Amino acid sequence: MSTGEQDVGSQAIALPAVPLTLEGSAVLHQMFRFRWSQWRSQGAEVRGRITSQAQQALAEMEGAGSALFSMFGHKGDLLFVHFRKDFEALNQAQLALHQLDVMEYLEPAVSYVSVIELGLYESTVKLYRELVGRGVVPHSPEWNESVEEAMKRQREAMHVRLFPAIPEGRYISFYPMDRKRGEEKNWYTLPIEERGRQMDLHGQIGRRYAGKVQQIISGSIGLDDWEWGVDLFADDPVIFKKLIYEMRFDEVSGVFSNFGAFYMGLRCASSELATLLGGTTPKALARTQPAAPSGQPGRPGRPQA
Ligand code: 76R
């Protein structure tokens, strides 16, 4: 029996190729350049008025699932991250931001649209095998019903991971990425079981960083220019380098992935907006969430196999 096929009597039936996924919050990353010289040329009174309007709006947006970061480097100055319950609310977040007077000083640099995604390779392979073993025909009504039933249970169990608060790590690293679809190395033509094996090894590396990094994967096939967005949050930005370096030696990142630009930022609470717009590094956030490392109480675990 070759990988990706299930022996049923004398017949080998290939398991469907597409892994099951669960989708949660709609996500928008917005990077802006700040027109510092234009800002500085305004009087203190104008700046104060604009800052307090923006600060109040940002405080409300934080409550609804947005966060602001002060960016490093030339790719932008401010990064807004919005997590919303659906795309309608996400559109509203963008529109609301653009009504503020401070927008006169902000120039769009980059943006990225995606949806929080939990990939379920392990449970997919287990479920597909079980269904094929029972003689259920892929994509038949019975098959679809069993899949929907299993997904319903997972969706409930994973609710907090599908609709998370933005982690409170002081630093963010965001980048888009693809799986390779080249002539020689093509992720999408590997049998599902082999992809599942590689993703399992990937998860094992990731979990070694539990408590130091929080990762949120969002899918963007059909929504934006790359296939996934990766958000990492940590209090020590050097951990980003260590984690991503270690993953480069792993097959799925090292052989089957292409990466876009990396964006790094430092968290700025709404209460620190005046500090930031005054040209000083914002103070660290007062934490409201536990550090929530994976595998620890309080954080819902991995999807059940
Ligand atoms: O969610 C889970 O805990 C299940 C295991 C898991 C999945 C399914 C997991 C764990 N990831 C998954 C999916 Mn990941 N991840 C990345 C990157 O820079 C690189 O080399 C790659 C960018 C990092 C740094 C990272 C970190 N992961 C994915 C997917 C979807 C692919 C698909 O379905 O085909 C991508 C693109 C991706 C990329 N991953 C973890 C981490 C970390 C730190 C973990 C452990 C998470 C934890 O247990 O908290």
Tab-separated table of C-alpha atoms and ligand atoms in Angstrom, residues 19 21 117-121 161 175 177-179 187-188 195 199-200 202-211 213-215 217-218 227-230 232 240 243-248 252-254 257 259 262 292-295 299 301-303, ligand 1:
chain	number	residue	atom	x	y	z
A	19	PRO	CA	-6.842	18.474	4.491
A	21	THR	CA	-9.334	23.205	8.062
A	117	GLU	CA	-6.925	28.840	10.071
A	118	LEU	CA	-6.360	25.658	12.015
A	119	GLY	CA	-5.021	22.899	9.790
A	120	LEU	CA	-6.197	19.446	10.829
A	121	TYR	CA	-3.875	17.046	9.034
A	161	ARG	CA	-8.085	29.345	19.145
A	175	TYR	CA	5.190	37.527	7.137
A	177	MET	CA	4.383	32.560	2.837
A	178	ASP	CA	3.616	29.897	0.245
A	179	ARG	CA	4.156	26.206	-0.075
A	187	TRP	CA	3.862	20.352	-1.817
A	188	TYR	CA	0.444	19.959	-3.381
A	195	ARG	CA	2.158	16.171	4.200
A	199	MET	CA	3.320	18.968	9.499
A	200	ASP	CA	3.570	16.808	12.601
A	202	HIS	CA	6.769	21.060	12.124
A	203	GLY	CA	4.405	21.170	15.113
A	204	GLN	CA	6.958	19.339	17.259
A	205	ILE	CA	9.558	22.043	16.621
A	206	GLY	CA	7.001	24.766	17.227
A	207	ARG	CA	5.935	23.326	20.534
A	208	ARG	CA	9.499	23.497	21.817
A	209	TYR	CA	8.968	27.279	21.856
A	210	ALA	CA	5.814	27.042	23.973
A	211	GLY	CA	5.634	29.885	26.460
A	213	VAL	CA	6.261	32.544	21.235
A	214	GLN	CA	2.602	32.626	20.332
A	215	GLN	CA	1.884	31.823	16.714
A	217	ILE	CA	-1.606	31.112	11.285
A	218	SER	CA	-4.092	32.664	8.918
A	227	GLU	CA	-1.094	31.372	0.762
A	228	TRP	CA	-0.683	32.004	4.498
A	229	GLY	CA	0.092	34.811	6.887
A	230	VAL	CA	2.230	33.976	9.910
A	232	LEU	CA	4.419	35.500	15.841
A	240	PHE	CA	11.707	34.891	16.310
A	243	LEU	CA	12.468	29.652	15.942
A	244	ILE	CA	12.455	30.516	12.253
A	245	TYR	CA	16.110	29.474	11.897
A	246	GLU	CA	15.407	26.115	13.499
A	247	MET	CA	12.407	25.593	11.219
A	248	ARG	CA	14.542	26.223	8.132
A	252	VAL	CA	8.318	21.600	5.345
A	253	SER	CA	9.901	25.051	5.881
A	254	GLY	CA	13.310	24.336	4.362
A	257	SER	CA	8.212	26.940	1.592
A	259	PHE	CA	8.604	33.450	2.208
A	262	PHE	CA	9.045	40.133	7.071
A	292	ALA	CA	-0.797	31.456	27.599
A	293	PRO	CA	1.918	29.127	26.440
A	294	SER	CA	0.721	26.191	24.392
A	295	GLY	CA	0.087	22.945	26.175
A	299	ARG	CA	-5.070	27.333	26.518
A	301	GLY	CA	-4.939	22.284	23.152
A	302	ARG	CA	-4.261	21.053	19.678
A	303	PRO	CA	-7.071	19.808	17.517
B	1	76R	O1	-1.834	24.499	15.714
B	1	76R	C1	-1.172	23.559	16.178
B	1	76R	O2	-0.625	23.580	17.286
B	1	76R	C2	-1.030	22.331	15.339
B	1	76R	C3	0.302	22.201	14.753
B	1	76R	C4	0.593	23.287	13.718
B	1	76R	C5	-0.004	23.462	12.458
B	1	76R	C6	-1.137	22.675	11.824
B	1	76R	C7	1.613	24.303	13.861
B	1	76R	C8	2.381	24.482	14.988
B	1	76R	N1	1.666	25.036	12.699
B	1	76R	C9	0.698	24.568	11.842
B	1	76R	C10	0.391	25.042	10.559
B	1	76R	MN1	3.048	26.432	12.233
B	1	76R	N2	4.363	27.905	11.804
B	1	76R	C11	4.632	28.391	10.550
B	1	76R	C12	5.784	29.235	10.632
B	1	76R	O3	9.025	30.364	9.364
B	1	76R	C13	8.727	29.212	9.012
B	1	76R	O4	9.568	28.344	8.769
B	1	76R	C14	7.303	28.879	8.826
B	1	76R	C15	6.403	29.889	9.452
B	1	76R	C16	6.183	29.281	11.960
B	1	76R	C17	7.331	30.056	12.548
B	1	76R	C18	5.285	28.427	12.681
B	1	76R	C19	5.346	28.218	14.061
B	1	76R	N3	2.285	26.567	10.332
B	1	76R	C20	1.164	25.956	9.888
B	1	76R	C21	0.908	26.386	8.524
B	1	76R	C22	-0.263	25.943	7.651
B	1	76R	C23	0.284	24.970	6.660
B	1	76R	C24	-0.620	23.914	6.151
B	1	76R	O5	-1.674	23.633	6.734
B	1	76R	O6	-0.213	23.300	5.124
B	1	76R	C25	1.927	27.255	8.191
B	1	76R	C26	2.103	27.980	6.875
B	1	76R	C27	2.780	27.352	9.322
B	1	76R	C28	3.922	28.118	9.387
B	1	76R	N4	3.768	26.309	14.153
B	1	76R	C29	3.298	25.514	15.169
B	1	76R	C30	4.628	27.239	14.721
B	1	76R	C31	4.687	27.007	16.140
B	1	76R	C32	5.499	27.860	17.119
B	1	76R	C33	3.863	25.933	16.406
B	1	76R	C34	3.550	25.315	17.766
B	1	76R	C35	2.270	25.996	18.138
B	1	76R	C36	1.761	25.714	19.476
B	1	76R	O7	1.638	24.546	19.859
B	1	76R	O8	1.457	26.725	20.114
